[in-house]
Coordinates of C-alpha atoms in Angstrom, one line a residue:
Chain A
M1 CA 0.0 0.0 0.0
R2 CA 1.4 3.4 -1.0
K3 CA 2.6 5.8 1.7
I4 CA 0.2 8.7 2.6
K5 CA 2.3 11.8 3.0
Q6 CA -0.3 14.5 3.0
V7 CA -4.0 14.7 3.8
S8 CA -6.2 17.7 2.9
I9 CA -9.2 18.5 5.1
I10 CA -11.8 20.6 3.4
G11 CA -13.9 22.1 6.2
V12 CA -12.1 22.0 9.6
G13 CA -15.1 21.8 12.0
L14 CA -16.1 19.2 14.6
I15 CA -15.6 16.3 12.3
G16 CA -12.7 17.6 10.2
G17 CA -10.9 19.0 13.2
S18 CA -11.3 15.6 15.1
I19 CA -9.9 13.7 12.0
A20 CA -6.9 16.0 12.0
K21 CA -6.3 15.6 15.7
A22 CA -6.8 11.8 15.6
L23 CA -4.3 11.3 12.8
K24 CA -1.7 13.8 14.2
S25 CA -1.8 12.0 17.6
K26 CA -0.5 8.7 16.0
A27 CA 3.0 7.7 15.0
R28 CA 4.0 8.4 11.3
A29 CA 1.3 11.0 11.0
P30 CA 0.8 12.4 7.5
R31 CA 1.1 16.2 7.0
I32 CA -2.4 17.7 7.6
V33 CA -3.5 20.7 5.6
G34 CA -6.9 22.4 5.9
Y35 CA -9.1 24.6 3.7
F36 CA -10.7 27.6 5.5
R37 CA -13.0 30.4 4.4
N38 CA -12.6 32.3 7.6
K39 CA -9.1 33.8 8.3
Q40 CA -9.6 33.9 12.1
K41 CA -10.6 30.2 12.2
C42 CA -7.6 29.3 10.0
R43 CA -5.1 31.2 12.3
R44 CA -6.7 29.6 15.4
A45 CA -6.5 26.1 13.9
V46 CA -2.8 26.5 12.9
K47 CA -2.0 28.1 16.3
N48 CA -3.7 25.2 18.1
K49 CA -1.8 22.7 15.9
I50 CA -5.0 21.2 14.6
V51 CA -3.6 21.5 11.0
D52 CA 0.0 21.9 9.9
K53 CA -1.0 24.6 7.4
G54 CA -4.1 26.4 6.4
F55 CA -5.2 27.6 2.9
Y56 CA -7.9 30.0 1.7
S57 CA -7.7 28.4 -1.8
I58 CA -9.0 24.9 -2.4
E59 CA -6.6 24.5 -5.3
E60 CA -3.6 25.2 -3.2
C61 CA -5.0 23.1 -0.3
V62 CA -5.4 19.9 -2.3
H63 CA -2.2 20.3 -4.3
N64 CA 0.2 17.4 -3.7
S65 CA -2.2 15.7 -1.2
D66 CA -2.7 11.9 -1.4
I67 CA -6.1 12.1 0.3
V68 CA -8.7 14.9 0.2
I69 CA -11.5 14.6 2.9
L70 CA -14.6 16.7 2.3
C71 CA -16.0 17.5 5.8
L72 CA -19.0 19.6 4.7
P73 CA -22.8 19.4 4.6
V74 CA -24.1 17.0 1.9
T75 CA -25.3 19.6 -0.6
T76 CA -22.0 21.5 -0.3
I77 CA -20.0 18.3 -1.0
I78 CA -22.1 17.6 -4.1
K79 CA -21.5 21.2 -5.4
M80 CA -17.8 21.0 -4.7
L81 CA -17.0 17.7 -6.4
P82 CA -16.6 19.2 -10.0
R83 CA -14.2 21.9 -8.6
I84 CA -12.2 19.2 -6.7
K85 CA -12.0 17.1 -9.9
K86 CA -10.4 20.0 -11.7
C87 CA -7.5 20.4 -9.3
C88 CA -6.8 16.8 -8.2
S89 CA -4.6 14.3 -10.0
P90 CA -6.4 10.9 -10.7
R91 CA -4.1 9.4 -8.1
T92 CA -5.6 11.6 -5.3
I93 CA -8.2 9.7 -3.3
I94 CA -11.2 11.8 -2.6
T95 CA -13.4 10.8 0.4
D96 CA -16.0 12.5 2.5
V97 CA -18.0 12.4 5.8
G98 CA -21.4 13.3 4.4
S99 CA -24.4 11.9 6.4
T100 CA -26.2 10.7 3.3
K101 CA -24.4 8.7 0.6
S102 CA -26.5 8.0 -2.6
S103 CA -26.6 11.6 -4.0
I104 CA -22.9 12.2 -3.2
V105 CA -21.6 8.9 -4.6
S106 CA -23.7 9.2 -7.7
M107 CA -22.2 12.6 -8.5
A108 CA -18.7 11.3 -7.8
N109 CA -19.3 8.4 -10.2
K110 CA -20.7 10.7 -12.9
L111 CA -17.5 12.8 -12.6
K112 CA -15.4 9.5 -12.7
L113 CA -13.6 10.6 -9.5
N114 CA -11.2 8.3 -7.5
F115 CA -13.8 8.5 -4.7
V116 CA -14.6 6.5 -1.6
G117 CA -17.8 7.5 0.2
A118 CA -17.6 7.4 4.0
H119 CA -19.8 8.3 7.0
P120 CA -18.5 8.3 10.5
L121 CA -21.3 7.7 12.9
A122 CA -19.8 10.1 15.4
G123 CA -20.4 13.7 16.2
S124 CA -22.7 15.4 18.5
E125 CA -25.3 18.1 18.6
K126 CA -22.4 20.5 18.9
S127 CA -20.5 21.9 15.9
G128 CA -17.2 23.7 15.2
A129 CA -13.5 22.9 15.5
A130 CA -13.6 24.1 19.2
F131 CA -15.5 20.9 20.1
S132 CA -13.2 18.6 18.1
T133 CA -11.3 15.9 20.0
Q134 CA -8.8 13.3 19.0
A135 CA -10.9 10.6 20.6
L136 CA -14.1 11.3 18.7
F137 CA -13.8 8.2 16.4
S138 CA -12.3 6.0 19.0
N139 CA -14.3 2.7 18.7
S140 CA -17.0 4.5 16.8
L141 CA -18.5 3.1 13.6
V142 CA -17.5 4.4 10.1
I143 CA -19.5 3.2 7.2
L144 CA -17.8 3.0 3.7
T145 CA -20.0 2.9 0.7
P146 CA -17.9 1.8 -2.3
T147 CA -19.5 0.9 -5.6
P148 CA -18.3 -1.6 -8.3
K149 CA -16.5 1.5 -9.8
T150 CA -14.4 2.2 -6.7
K151 CA -10.7 1.3 -6.8
K152 CA -9.8 -1.5 -4.4
E153 CA -6.5 0.2 -3.4
S154 CA -8.4 3.4 -2.6
I155 CA -10.8 1.4 -0.3
R156 CA -7.9 -0.2 1.5
I157 CA -6.2 3.2 2.0
I158 CA -9.3 4.8 3.4
I159 CA -9.9 1.8 5.7
A160 CA -6.4 2.2 7.0
L161 CA -6.9 5.9 7.6
W162 CA -10.0 5.4 9.7
K163 CA -8.4 2.5 11.6
K164 CA -5.6 4.8 12.4
A165 CA -8.2 7.3 13.8
G166 CA -9.5 4.5 16.0
A167 CA -12.7 3.6 14.2
R168 CA -14.5 0.3 13.5
L169 CA -15.5 -0.2 9.9
R170 CA -18.6 -1.5 8.0
I171 CA -19.0 -1.6 4.3
C172 CA -22.3 -1.4 2.4
S173 CA -23.9 0.2 -0.7
P174 CA -24.9 3.8 -0.6
T175 CA -28.5 2.9 -0.9
H176 CA -28.4 0.4 2.0
H177 CA -26.6 3.1 4.1
D178 CA -29.3 5.7 3.3
A179 CA -32.1 3.3 4.1
A180 CA -30.6 2.2 7.4
L181 CA -29.6 5.7 8.5
A182 CA -33.1 7.0 7.8
F183 CA -34.2 4.8 10.7
T184 CA -31.2 4.9 13.0
S185 CA -30.3 8.6 12.7
H186 CA -32.6 10.8 10.5
L187 CA -35.9 9.6 12.0
P188 CA -34.7 9.9 15.7
H189 CA -33.8 13.6 14.8
I190 CA -37.3 14.2 13.4
A191 CA -38.8 12.6 16.6
A192 CA -36.6 14.8 18.8
F193 CA -37.4 18.0 16.9
S194 CA -41.2 17.2 17.1
L195 CA -41.1 16.3 20.8
V196 CA -39.6 19.7 21.5
N197 CA -41.9 21.5 19.2
A198 CA -45.0 19.8 20.7
L199 CA -44.0 20.8 24.3
P200 CA -46.1 23.7 25.5
I201 CA -43.8 26.4 27.0
S202 CA -45.7 26.3 30.3
H203 CA -44.7 22.7 30.8
R204 CA -40.9 23.4 30.3
G205 CA -40.2 23.3 34.0
Y206 CA -41.3 19.6 34.3
T207 CA -38.6 18.0 32.2
A208 CA -36.2 15.4 33.6
S209 CA -33.5 13.1 32.2
G210 CA -36.0 11.1 30.0
F211 CA -37.0 14.2 28.1
K212 CA -33.5 15.6 28.0
D213 CA -31.9 12.4 26.6
T214 CA -34.6 11.8 24.1
T215 CA -34.4 15.3 22.7
R216 CA -30.6 16.1 23.1
I217 CA -30.2 15.9 19.3
A218 CA -32.9 18.5 18.8
S219 CA -30.1 21.0 19.5
S220 CA -28.3 19.9 16.3
D221 CA -27.6 22.4 13.5
P222 CA -30.9 23.2 11.7
H223 CA -29.1 23.9 8.3
L224 CA -27.1 20.7 8.4
W225 CA -30.2 18.7 9.3
S226 CA -32.5 20.3 6.8
D227 CA -29.9 19.4 4.2
I228 CA -29.6 15.8 5.3
L229 CA -33.4 15.3 5.4
F230 CA -33.9 16.6 1.9
N231 CA -30.9 14.6 0.5
N232 CA -32.4 11.4 1.8
K233 CA -36.0 12.3 1.1
R234 CA -37.5 9.0 0.0
A235 CA -35.9 6.8 2.7
V236 CA -36.7 9.4 5.4
L237 CA -40.3 9.6 4.3
R238 CA -40.5 5.8 4.4
A239 CA -39.0 5.6 7.9
T240 CA -41.3 8.4 9.1
K241 CA -44.4 6.6 7.8
S242 CA -43.4 3.4 9.6
F243 CA -42.8 5.4 12.8
L244 CA -46.1 7.2 12.6
K245 CA -47.8 3.8 12.2
E246 CA -46.1 2.5 15.3
T247 CA -47.0 5.6 17.3
K248 CA -50.6 5.5 16.2
K249 CA -50.8 1.8 17.1
I250 CA -49.8 2.7 20.7
S251 CA -52.2 5.6 21.0
G252 CA -55.0 3.4 19.4
Y253 CA -54.4 0.7 22.1
I254 CA -54.5 3.4 24.8
R255 CA -57.7 5.0 23.4
S256 CA -59.6 1.7 23.2
N257 CA -58.3 0.2 26.5
K258 CA -56.5 -2.7 24.8
K259 CA -54.3 -3.6 27.7
S260 CA -52.7 -6.8 26.5
E261 CA -52.0 -5.4 23.0
L262 CA -50.3 -2.3 24.5
L263 CA -48.2 -4.5 26.9
K264 CA -47.2 -6.7 23.9
Q265 CA -46.1 -3.6 22.0
L266 CA -44.0 -2.2 24.9
K267 CA -42.5 -5.6 25.6
R268 CA -41.5 -6.0 22.0
S269 CA -39.8 -2.6 22.1
Q270 CA -38.0 -3.3 25.4
R271 CA -36.7 -6.7 24.1
K272 CA -35.4 -5.1 20.9
R273 CA -33.8 -2.1 22.7
N274 CA -32.1 -4.3 25.2
N275 CA -30.3 -6.0 22.2
I276 CA -28.8 -2.7 21.0
H277 CA -25.6 -1.8 22.9
Chain B
M1 CA -43.0 20.7 63.0
R2 CA -43.4 17.3 64.7
K3 CA -40.5 14.9 64.8
I4 CA -40.5 12.0 62.3
K5 CA -39.4 8.8 64.1
Q6 CA -40.4 6.1 61.7
V7 CA -41.0 5.9 57.9
S8 CA -42.6 2.9 56.2
I9 CA -41.7 2.2 52.6
I10 CA -44.2 0.0 50.8
G11 CA -42.3 -1.4 47.9
V12 CA -38.5 -1.3 48.3
G13 CA -37.4 -1.2 44.6
L14 CA -35.3 1.4 42.7
I15 CA -37.3 4.4 44.1
G16 CA -38.2 3.0 47.5
G17 CA -34.7 1.7 48.1
S18 CA -33.1 5.0 47.0
I19 CA -35.4 7.0 49.4
A20 CA -34.4 4.7 52.3
K21 CA -30.7 5.1 51.4
A22 CA -31.0 8.9 51.0
L23 CA -32.7 9.3 54.4
K24 CA -30.5 6.9 56.3
S25 CA -27.4 8.7 55.0
K26 CA -28.3 11.9 56.8
A27 CA -28.0 13.0 60.4
R28 CA -31.0 12.3 62.7
A29 CA -32.4 9.7 60.2
P30 CA -35.8 8.2 61.1
R31 CA -36.1 4.5 61.5
I32 CA -36.9 3.0 58.1
V33 CA -39.1 -0.1 57.8
G34 CA -40.1 -1.8 54.5
Y35 CA -42.9 -4.0 53.3
F36 CA -41.9 -6.9 51.1
R37 CA -43.8 -9.7 49.3
N38 CA -40.6 -11.6 48.6
K39 CA -38.7 -13.1 51.5
Q40 CA -35.3 -13.2 49.7
K41 CA -35.6 -9.5 48.8
C42 CA -36.5 -8.7 52.3
R43 CA -33.5 -10.5 53.8
R44 CA -31.2 -8.9 51.3
A45 CA -32.5 -5.4 52.0
V46 CA -32.1 -5.9 55.8
K47 CA -28.6 -7.4 55.3
N48 CA -27.5 -4.5 53.0
K49 CA -29.0 -2.1 55.6
I50 CA -31.3 -0.5 53.1
V51 CA -34.1 -0.8 55.7
D52 CA -33.8 -1.3 59.5
K53 CA -36.6 -3.9 59.5
G54 CA -38.6 -5.7 56.9
F55 CA -42.2 -7.0 57.1
Y56 CA -44.4 -9.3 55.1
S57 CA -47.6 -7.7 56.5
I58 CA -48.6 -4.2 55.5
E59 CA -50.5 -3.8 58.8
E60 CA -47.3 -4.5 60.9
C61 CA -45.2 -2.4 58.6
V62 CA -47.2 0.8 58.9
H63 CA -47.9 0.4 62.6
N64 CA -46.4 3.3 64.6
S65 CA -45.0 5.0 61.4
D66 CA -45.3 8.8 61.0
I67 CA -45.0 8.6 57.3
V68 CA -46.0 5.8 54.9
I69 CA -44.6 6.1 51.3
L70 CA -46.2 4.0 48.6
C71 CA -43.5 3.2 46.1
L72 CA -45.6 1.1 43.7
P73 CA -47.1 1.3 40.2
V74 CA -50.0 3.7 39.9
T75 CA -52.8 1.1 39.8
T76 CA -51.4 -0.8 42.7
I77 CA -51.3 2.4 44.8
I78 CA -54.9 3.1 44.0
K79 CA -55.9 -0.5 45.0
M80 CA -53.9 -0.3 48.2
L81 CA -55.2 2.9 49.5
P82 CA -58.4 1.5 51.2
R83 CA -56.2 -1.1 52.9
I84 CA -53.7 1.5 54.1
K85 CA -56.7 3.6 55.5
K86 CA -57.8 0.7 57.6
C87 CA -54.5 0.2 59.4
C88 CA -53.2 3.8 59.7
S89 CA -54.1 6.4 62.4
P90 CA -55.3 9.8 61.0
R91 CA -52.0 11.3 62.2
T92 CA -50.0 9.1 59.8
I93 CA -49.1 11.0 56.6
I94 CA -49.5 8.9 53.5
T95 CA -47.6 9.8 50.4
D96 CA -46.5 8.2 47.2
V97 CA -44.2 8.3 44.2
G98 CA -46.7 7.4 41.5
S99 CA -46.0 8.7 38.0
T100 CA -49.5 10.0 37.4
K101 CA -51.4 12.0 40.1
S102 CA -55.1 12.7 39.3
S103 CA -56.4 9.1 39.8
I104 CA -54.3 8.5 42.9
V105 CA -55.2 11.8 44.6
S106 CA -58.8 11.5 43.8
M107 CA -59.0 8.1 45.4
A108 CA -57.1 9.4 48.5
N109 CA -59.5 12.3 48.8
K110 CA -62.5 10.0 48.5
L111 CA -61.1 8.0 51.4
K112 CA -60.4 11.2 53.3
L113 CA -56.8 10.1 53.9
N114 CA -54.1 12.4 55.4
F115 CA -52.4 12.2 51.9
V116 CA -49.8 14.2 50.0
G117 CA -49.4 13.2 46.4
A118 CA -45.8 13.3 45.2
H119 CA -43.8 12.3 42.1
P120 CA -40.0 12.4 42.1
L121 CA -38.8 13.0 38.5
A122 CA -35.9 10.6 39.0
G123 CA -35.4 7.0 38.2
S124 CA -34.1 5.2 35.2
E125 CA -34.9 2.5 32.7
K126 CA -33.6 0.1 35.3
S127 CA -35.7 -1.3 38.2
G128 CA -35.2 -3.1 41.5
A129 CA -33.5 -2.3 44.8
A130 CA -30.2 -3.5 43.4
F131 CA -30.0 -0.3 41.3
S132 CA -31.0 2.0 44.2
T133 CA -28.6 4.8 45.2
Q134 CA -28.5 7.3 48.0
A135 CA -27.9 10.1 45.4
L136 CA -30.8 9.3 43.1
F137 CA -32.7 12.4 44.2
S138 CA -29.8 14.7 44.7
N139 CA -30.8 17.9 42.9
S140 CA -33.6 16.2 41.1
L141 CA -37.1 17.6 40.9
V142 CA -39.9 16.3 43.1
I143 CA -43.4 17.5 42.3
L144 CA -46.0 17.6 45.1
T145 CA -49.7 17.8 44.2
P146 CA -51.7 18.8 47.2
T147 CA -55.3 19.8 46.9
P148 CA -57.4 22.3 49.0
K149 CA -58.2 19.2 51.3
T150 CA -54.5 18.5 52.0
K151 CA -53.3 19.4 55.5
K152 CA -50.7 22.2 55.5
E153 CA -48.6 20.5 58.2
S154 CA -48.5 17.3 56.2
I155 CA -47.3 19.3 53.1
R156 CA -44.5 20.9 55.2
I157 CA -43.4 17.5 56.6
I158 CA -43.2 15.9 53.1
I159 CA -41.3 18.9 51.7
A160 CA -38.8 18.5 54.6
L161 CA -38.5 14.8 53.9
W162 CA -37.6 15.3 50.2
K163 CA -35.3 18.2 51.0
K164 CA -33.5 15.8 53.3
A165 CA -33.1 13.4 50.4
G166 CA -31.5 16.2 48.4
A167 CA -34.4 17.1 46.0
R168 CA -35.7 20.4 44.7
L169 CA -39.5 20.8 45.0
R170 CA -42.3 22.2 42.8
I171 CA -46.0 22.3 43.8
C172 CA -48.9 22.1 41.4
S173 CA -52.3 20.5 41.0
P174 CA -52.7 16.8 40.1
T175 CA -54.3 17.8 36.8
H176 CA -51.5 20.2 35.9
H177 CA -48.9 17.6 36.8
D178 CA -50.6 15.0 34.6
A179 CA -50.9 17.4 31.7
A180 CA -47.3 18.4 31.9
L181 CA -45.9 15.0 32.4
A182 CA -47.8 13.7 29.4
F183 CA -45.6 15.9 27.3
T184 CA -42.3 15.7 29.2
S185 CA -42.3 12.0 30.2
H186 CA -45.1 9.9 28.9
L187 CA -44.9 11.1 25.2
P188 CA -41.1 10.7 25.0
H189 CA -41.6 7.1 26.1
I190 CA -44.1 6.5 23.4
A191 CA -41.8 8.1 20.9
A192 CA -38.9 5.9 22.1
F193 CA -41.0 2.7 22.0
S194 CA -42.1 3.5 18.5
L195 CA -38.6 4.4 17.2
V196 CA -37.4 1.0 18.3
N197 CA -40.5 -0.9 17.0
A198 CA -40.2 0.9 13.6
L199 CA -36.5 -0.1 13.2
P200 CA -36.1 -3.1 10.8
I201 CA -33.9 -5.7 12.4
S202 CA -31.6 -5.7 9.4
H203 CA -30.6 -2.0 10.2
R204 CA -29.8 -2.7 13.9
G205 CA -26.0 -2.6 13.2
Y206 CA -26.2 1.0 12.0
T207 CA -27.1 2.7 15.3
A208 CA -24.9 5.3 17.1
S209 CA -25.3 7.6 20.1
G210 CA -28.2 9.5 18.6
F211 CA -30.4 6.5 18.3
K212 CA -29.2 5.1 21.7
D213 CA -29.9 8.3 23.6
T214 CA -33.2 8.9 22.0
T215 CA -34.4 5.3 22.8
R216 CA -32.7 4.6 26.1
I217 CA -36.1 4.8 27.9
A218 CA -37.6 2.2 25.6
S219 CA -35.9 -0.3 27.9
S220 CA -38.2 0.8 30.7
D221 CA -40.5 -1.8 32.5
P222 CA -43.4 -2.5 30.1
H223 CA -45.9 -3.3 32.9
L224 CA -45.1 0.0 34.8
W225 CA -45.4 2.0 31.6
S226 CA -48.5 0.4 30.3
D227 CA -50.0 1.2 33.7
I228 CA -48.9 4.9 33.5
L229 CA -50.2 5.4 30.0
F230 CA -53.6 4.0 30.8
N231 CA -53.8 6.0 34.1
N232 CA -53.1 9.3 32.2
K233 CA -55.1 8.4 29.1
R234 CA -56.7 11.7 28.2
A235 CA -53.6 13.8 28.7
V236 CA -51.4 11.2 26.9
L237 CA -53.7 11.1 23.9
R238 CA -53.7 14.9 23.7
A239 CA -49.9 15.1 23.8
T240 CA -49.6 12.3 21.2
K241 CA -52.0 14.1 18.9
S242 CA -49.9 17.2 19.1
F243 CA -46.7 15.2 18.6
L244 CA -48.1 13.5 15.5
K245 CA -49.1 16.9 14.1
E246 CA -45.6 18.2 14.5
T247 CA -44.0 15.1 13.0
K248 CA -46.4 15.2 10.0
K249 CA -45.6 18.9 9.6
I250 CA -41.9 18.0 9.2
S251 CA -42.5 15.1 6.8
G252 CA -44.9 17.3 4.8
Y253 CA -42.3 19.9 4.3
I254 CA -39.8 17.3 3.2
R255 CA -42.3 15.7 0.8
S256 CA -43.1 19.0 -0.8
N257 CA -39.6 20.5 -0.8
K258 CA -40.6 23.4 1.4
K259 CA -37.0 24.2 2.4
S260 CA -37.6 27.5 4.3
E261 CA -40.6 26.0 6.2
L262 CA -38.6 23.0 7.3
L263 CA -35.6 25.1 8.4
K264 CA -37.9 27.4 10.4
Q265 CA -39.4 24.3 12.1
L266 CA -35.9 22.9 13.0
K267 CA -34.7 26.3 14.2
R268 CA -37.7 26.6 16.5
S269 CA -36.9 23.2 18.0
Q270 CA -33.2 24.0 18.4
R271 CA -33.9 27.3 20.1
K272 CA -36.5 25.7 22.5
R273 CA -34.3 22.8 23.3
N274 CA -31.3 25.0 24.0
N275 CA -33.3 26.6 26.8
I276 CA -33.9 23.4 28.6
H277 CA -31.1 22.5 30.9

């Protein structure tokens, strides 16, 4: 496997900053360079040694890099791919951390990029490099979504990169990723947003850990999440439909005093949840 | 305020056990006696010094106690009240920890008990005395739901008891409690149960912290929760209706590509959630 000397991070926020920190904390770390739009953030990232060098030009930032990681919202990644194509050699491996995969991977394939789709299931409701940590991916799951067109060597290199950052890996198709994440991530966000929106202000003082844990992710960045939900529209609508059906089943049992049916429903949920660690 | 010499705990599980531990950890602790149906659990609780003495008879357990705390599921509390009335003197203050209040308080009033309704917003998806801790109520919220019939001195004594256990207090009517908790506790449980039930088994390997936090409470005791949901039927159905409306609003915006409307909805949720600590 060829040696990785330089990695470009496009978008040094919570995820990009954490990748930089994780890689730099290990032996034989590659040189990490970052692309910034904001001069103050660039200076701060260099001063705090998150990146070895910062650039305000994408062309300069990706020049001579073996790997370019796009750490941006989904739609911004899609828009940026043609520009990245222009300034990267075919040897440069392009990868990303976008929360949905089909639309990104399909654009990358159309442009015939040397691309490996990736999605680290890490992060938090917080955003920005100030919250980045070297341990963010430690033992967390990263999903790679190669297609038959993806180069085998590129997959191996991206696997090695994430293992270096401490992550566990899982490989599936972009479509399977989007269908699964609609249920395991996008739908829980919709539920959290709606639980908070449904709460009358006068009842705000009666919340405890149950409400707080269930709705923690409602604090997530609205722009980022609106972008994710639209980019995975079909799968998200399918998951939401199934969730509404389950919720109505429970309220129907309560309304019509169907005690044994409700109990069965709650037992099923408890058993399933106890098997998720 | 009169001196509290003995407290009876009817049902020494997670909550009852934690009350006993919290009170016994403080100076001038009252004698704590517990009612058990299971001999092994009784012996273990006495051996582990959770209670000073255990009884298999409710009559013997409440005899000579200044306060009797019913730490049982809502329906069991309601069923037990007439029996408690028979063996308590009018001086004995009866209180509870039931998760819904209207049905319990209305039965207590009907029986003309010296009763103070209470609900500690503490606990976890775990149950049983083995999980009880002396710090469970430390800085957590306890809601008292007196009515015009409740004796002022009894309220003062129950406030002092919970303060001794480390809790913060809030007082409201049983109806207000049930309306608020439908939104802040019962509805989040329904959402968590339904998120887990909606998840196809094949996607189980794609969960991360978002899903896990949002659905932690789906592991709660199904019997206890079925009981709570039926005992607060009207308020729970009202809260669920409002939640379904909010969820459908979001899925409607996604379906019809209403980007600015969706963003507005998510921003509203983020702002509201950031104000809940």
